[in-house]
PDB file of C-alpha atoms in Angstrom:
ATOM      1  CA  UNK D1108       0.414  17.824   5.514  1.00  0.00           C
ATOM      2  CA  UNK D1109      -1.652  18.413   8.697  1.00  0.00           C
ATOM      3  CA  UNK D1110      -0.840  16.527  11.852  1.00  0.00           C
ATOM      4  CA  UNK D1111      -3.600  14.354  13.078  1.00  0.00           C
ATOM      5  CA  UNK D1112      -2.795  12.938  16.264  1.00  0.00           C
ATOM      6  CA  UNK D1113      -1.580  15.052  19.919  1.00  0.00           C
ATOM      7  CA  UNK D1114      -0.104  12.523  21.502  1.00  0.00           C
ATOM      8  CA  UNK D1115       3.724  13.624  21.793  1.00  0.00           C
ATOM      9  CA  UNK D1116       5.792  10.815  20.439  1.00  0.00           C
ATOM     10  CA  UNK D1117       2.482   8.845  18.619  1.00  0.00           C
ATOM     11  CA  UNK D1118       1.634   8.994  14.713  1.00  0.00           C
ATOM     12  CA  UNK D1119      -1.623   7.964  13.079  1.00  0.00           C
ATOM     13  CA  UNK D1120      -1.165   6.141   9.759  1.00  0.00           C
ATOM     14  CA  UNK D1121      -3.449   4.293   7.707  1.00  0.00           C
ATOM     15  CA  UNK D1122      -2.575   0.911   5.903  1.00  0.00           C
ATOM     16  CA  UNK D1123      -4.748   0.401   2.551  1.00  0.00           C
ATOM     17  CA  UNK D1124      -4.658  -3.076   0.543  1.00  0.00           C
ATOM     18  CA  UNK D1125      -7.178  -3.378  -2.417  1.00  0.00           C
ATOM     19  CA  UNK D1126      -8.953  -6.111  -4.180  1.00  0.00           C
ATOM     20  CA  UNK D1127     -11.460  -6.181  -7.006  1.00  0.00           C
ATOM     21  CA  UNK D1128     -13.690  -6.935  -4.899  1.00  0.00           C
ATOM     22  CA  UNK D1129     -12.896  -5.254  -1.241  1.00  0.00           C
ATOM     23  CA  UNK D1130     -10.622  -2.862   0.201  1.00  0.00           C
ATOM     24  CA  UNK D1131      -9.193  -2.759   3.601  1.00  0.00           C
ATOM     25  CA  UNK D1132      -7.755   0.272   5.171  1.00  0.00           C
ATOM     26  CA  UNK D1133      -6.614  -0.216   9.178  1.00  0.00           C
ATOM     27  CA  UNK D1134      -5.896   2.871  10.980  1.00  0.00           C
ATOM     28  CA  UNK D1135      -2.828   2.771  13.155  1.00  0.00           C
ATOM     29  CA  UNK D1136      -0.717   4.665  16.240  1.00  0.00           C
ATOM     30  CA  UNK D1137       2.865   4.427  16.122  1.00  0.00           C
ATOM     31  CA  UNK D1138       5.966   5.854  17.242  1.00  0.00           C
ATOM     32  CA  UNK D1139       6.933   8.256  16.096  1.00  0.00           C
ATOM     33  CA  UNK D1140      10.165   7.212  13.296  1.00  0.00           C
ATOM     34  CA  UNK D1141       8.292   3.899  12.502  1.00  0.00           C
ATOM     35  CA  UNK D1142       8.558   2.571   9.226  1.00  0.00           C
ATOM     36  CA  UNK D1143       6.300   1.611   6.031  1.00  0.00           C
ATOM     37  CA  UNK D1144       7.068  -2.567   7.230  1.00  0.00           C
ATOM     38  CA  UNK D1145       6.291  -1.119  11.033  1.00  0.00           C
ATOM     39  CA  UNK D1146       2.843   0.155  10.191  1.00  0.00           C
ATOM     40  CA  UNK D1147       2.264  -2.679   7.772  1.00  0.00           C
ATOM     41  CA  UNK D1148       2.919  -5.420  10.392  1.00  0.00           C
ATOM     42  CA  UNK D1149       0.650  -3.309  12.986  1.00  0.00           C
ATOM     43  CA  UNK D1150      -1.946  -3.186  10.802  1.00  0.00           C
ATOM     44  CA  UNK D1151      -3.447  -6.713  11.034  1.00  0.00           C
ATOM     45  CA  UNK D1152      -2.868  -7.375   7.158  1.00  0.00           C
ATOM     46  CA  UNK D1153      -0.387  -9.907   7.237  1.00  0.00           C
ATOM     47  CA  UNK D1154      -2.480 -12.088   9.214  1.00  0.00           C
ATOM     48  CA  UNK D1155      -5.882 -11.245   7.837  1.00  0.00           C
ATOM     49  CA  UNK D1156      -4.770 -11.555   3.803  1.00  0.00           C
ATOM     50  CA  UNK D1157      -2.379 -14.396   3.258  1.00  0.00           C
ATOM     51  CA  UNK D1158      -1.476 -13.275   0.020  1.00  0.00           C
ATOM     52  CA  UNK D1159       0.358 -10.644   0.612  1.00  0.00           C
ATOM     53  CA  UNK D1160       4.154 -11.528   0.602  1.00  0.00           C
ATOM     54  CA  UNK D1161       6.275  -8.384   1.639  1.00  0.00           C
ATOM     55  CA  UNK D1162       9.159  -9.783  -0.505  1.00  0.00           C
ATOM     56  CA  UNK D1163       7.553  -9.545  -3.306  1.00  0.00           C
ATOM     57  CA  UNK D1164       4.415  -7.136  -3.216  1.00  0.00           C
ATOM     58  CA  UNK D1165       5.525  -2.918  -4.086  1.00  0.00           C
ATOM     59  CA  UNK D1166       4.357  -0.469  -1.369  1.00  0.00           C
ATOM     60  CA  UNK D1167       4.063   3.107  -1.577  1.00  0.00           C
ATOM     61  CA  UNK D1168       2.899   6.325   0.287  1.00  0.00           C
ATOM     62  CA  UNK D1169       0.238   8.194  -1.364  1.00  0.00           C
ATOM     63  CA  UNK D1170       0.849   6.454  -4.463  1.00  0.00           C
ATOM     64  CA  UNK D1171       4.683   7.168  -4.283  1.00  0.00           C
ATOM     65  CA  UNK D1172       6.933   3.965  -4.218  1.00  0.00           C
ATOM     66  CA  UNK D1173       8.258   3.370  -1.058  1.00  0.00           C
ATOM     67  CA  UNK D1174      10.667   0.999   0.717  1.00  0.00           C
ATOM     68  CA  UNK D1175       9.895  -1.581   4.102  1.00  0.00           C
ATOM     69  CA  UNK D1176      12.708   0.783   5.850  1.00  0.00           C
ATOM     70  CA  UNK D1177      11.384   4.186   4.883  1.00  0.00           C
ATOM     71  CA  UNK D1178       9.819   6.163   7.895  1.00  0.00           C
ATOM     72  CA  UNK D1179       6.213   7.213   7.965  1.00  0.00           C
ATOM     73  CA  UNK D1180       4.941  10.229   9.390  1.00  0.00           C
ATOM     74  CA  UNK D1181       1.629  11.414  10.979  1.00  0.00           C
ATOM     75  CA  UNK D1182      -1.452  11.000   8.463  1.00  0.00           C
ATOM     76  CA  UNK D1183       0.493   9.020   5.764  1.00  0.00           C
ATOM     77  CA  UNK D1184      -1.358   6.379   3.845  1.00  0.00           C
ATOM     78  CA  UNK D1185       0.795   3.448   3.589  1.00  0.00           C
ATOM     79  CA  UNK D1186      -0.651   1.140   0.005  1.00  0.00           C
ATOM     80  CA  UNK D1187       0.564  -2.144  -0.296  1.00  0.00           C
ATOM     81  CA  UNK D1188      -0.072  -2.957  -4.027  1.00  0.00           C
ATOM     82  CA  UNK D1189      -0.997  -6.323  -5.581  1.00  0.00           C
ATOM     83  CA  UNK D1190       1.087  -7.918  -8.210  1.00  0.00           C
ATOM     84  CA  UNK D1191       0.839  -7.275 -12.085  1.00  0.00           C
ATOM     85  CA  UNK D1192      -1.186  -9.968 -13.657  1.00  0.00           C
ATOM     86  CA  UNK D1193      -0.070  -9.017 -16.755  1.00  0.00           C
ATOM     87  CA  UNK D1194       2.399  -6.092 -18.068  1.00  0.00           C
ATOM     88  CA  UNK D1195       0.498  -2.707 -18.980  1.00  0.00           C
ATOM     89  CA  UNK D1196       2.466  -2.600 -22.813  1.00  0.00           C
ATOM     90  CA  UNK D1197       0.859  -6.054 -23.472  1.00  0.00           C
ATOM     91  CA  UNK D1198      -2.383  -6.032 -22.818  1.00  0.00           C
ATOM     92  CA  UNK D1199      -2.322  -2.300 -24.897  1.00  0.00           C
ATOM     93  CA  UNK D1200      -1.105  -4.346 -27.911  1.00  0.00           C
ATOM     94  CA  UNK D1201      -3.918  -6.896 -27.213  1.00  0.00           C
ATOM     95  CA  UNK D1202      -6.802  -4.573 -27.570  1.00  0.00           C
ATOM     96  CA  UNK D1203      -5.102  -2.773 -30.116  1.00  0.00           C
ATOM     97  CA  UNK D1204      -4.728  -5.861 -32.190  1.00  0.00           C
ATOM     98  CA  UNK D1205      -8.319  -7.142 -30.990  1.00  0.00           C
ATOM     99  CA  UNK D1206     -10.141  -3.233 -32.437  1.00  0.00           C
ATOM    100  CA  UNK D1207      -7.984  -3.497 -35.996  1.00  0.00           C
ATOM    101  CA  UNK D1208      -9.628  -6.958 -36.159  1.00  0.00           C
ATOM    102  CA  UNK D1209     -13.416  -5.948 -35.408  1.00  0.00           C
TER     103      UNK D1209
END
């Protein structure tokens, strides 16, 4: 991974939350040992999305699951990741059942 920030002692991460219908990604400068919560909190999400409840919405880095106390490092992508509506094996057995019926 390539380091993208010179400041001794400063990280740049970015903080991505998606919707259907937007996506918000906040670039932010840490310290350097900050954590996933740390750059989450920095980012302005919290505040500007109300839904998003660390206790119970999954983060990752780079699509990696990832704990609140994990550290980030320079040019990580922190994701924040929305609830399951609805679990992955049953909506295959819906449209599995909804094709043998067409």
């Amino acid at each position: 991974m390539r380091k993208r920030f010179t400041v001794p002692g400063k990280i740049a991460v970015e903080v991505a939350y998606a919707l259907p219908e937007k996506q918000y990604l906040q670039r932010v400068t840490l310290q350097e040992g900050a954590t996933v919560e740390e750059a989450i909190r920095a980012s302005g999400l919290l505040e500007l999305r109300t839904d998003i409840d660390l206790t119970k919405n999954k983060v990752g880095i780079y699509s990696r699951p990832a704990k609140l106390s994990d550290s980030v490092h320079d040019g990580d992508r922190v994701e924040i990741y929305r609830p399951l509506i609805a679990e992955p094996k049953e909506l295959r057995r819906q449209r599995a059942e909804k094709s043998a019926n067409k």
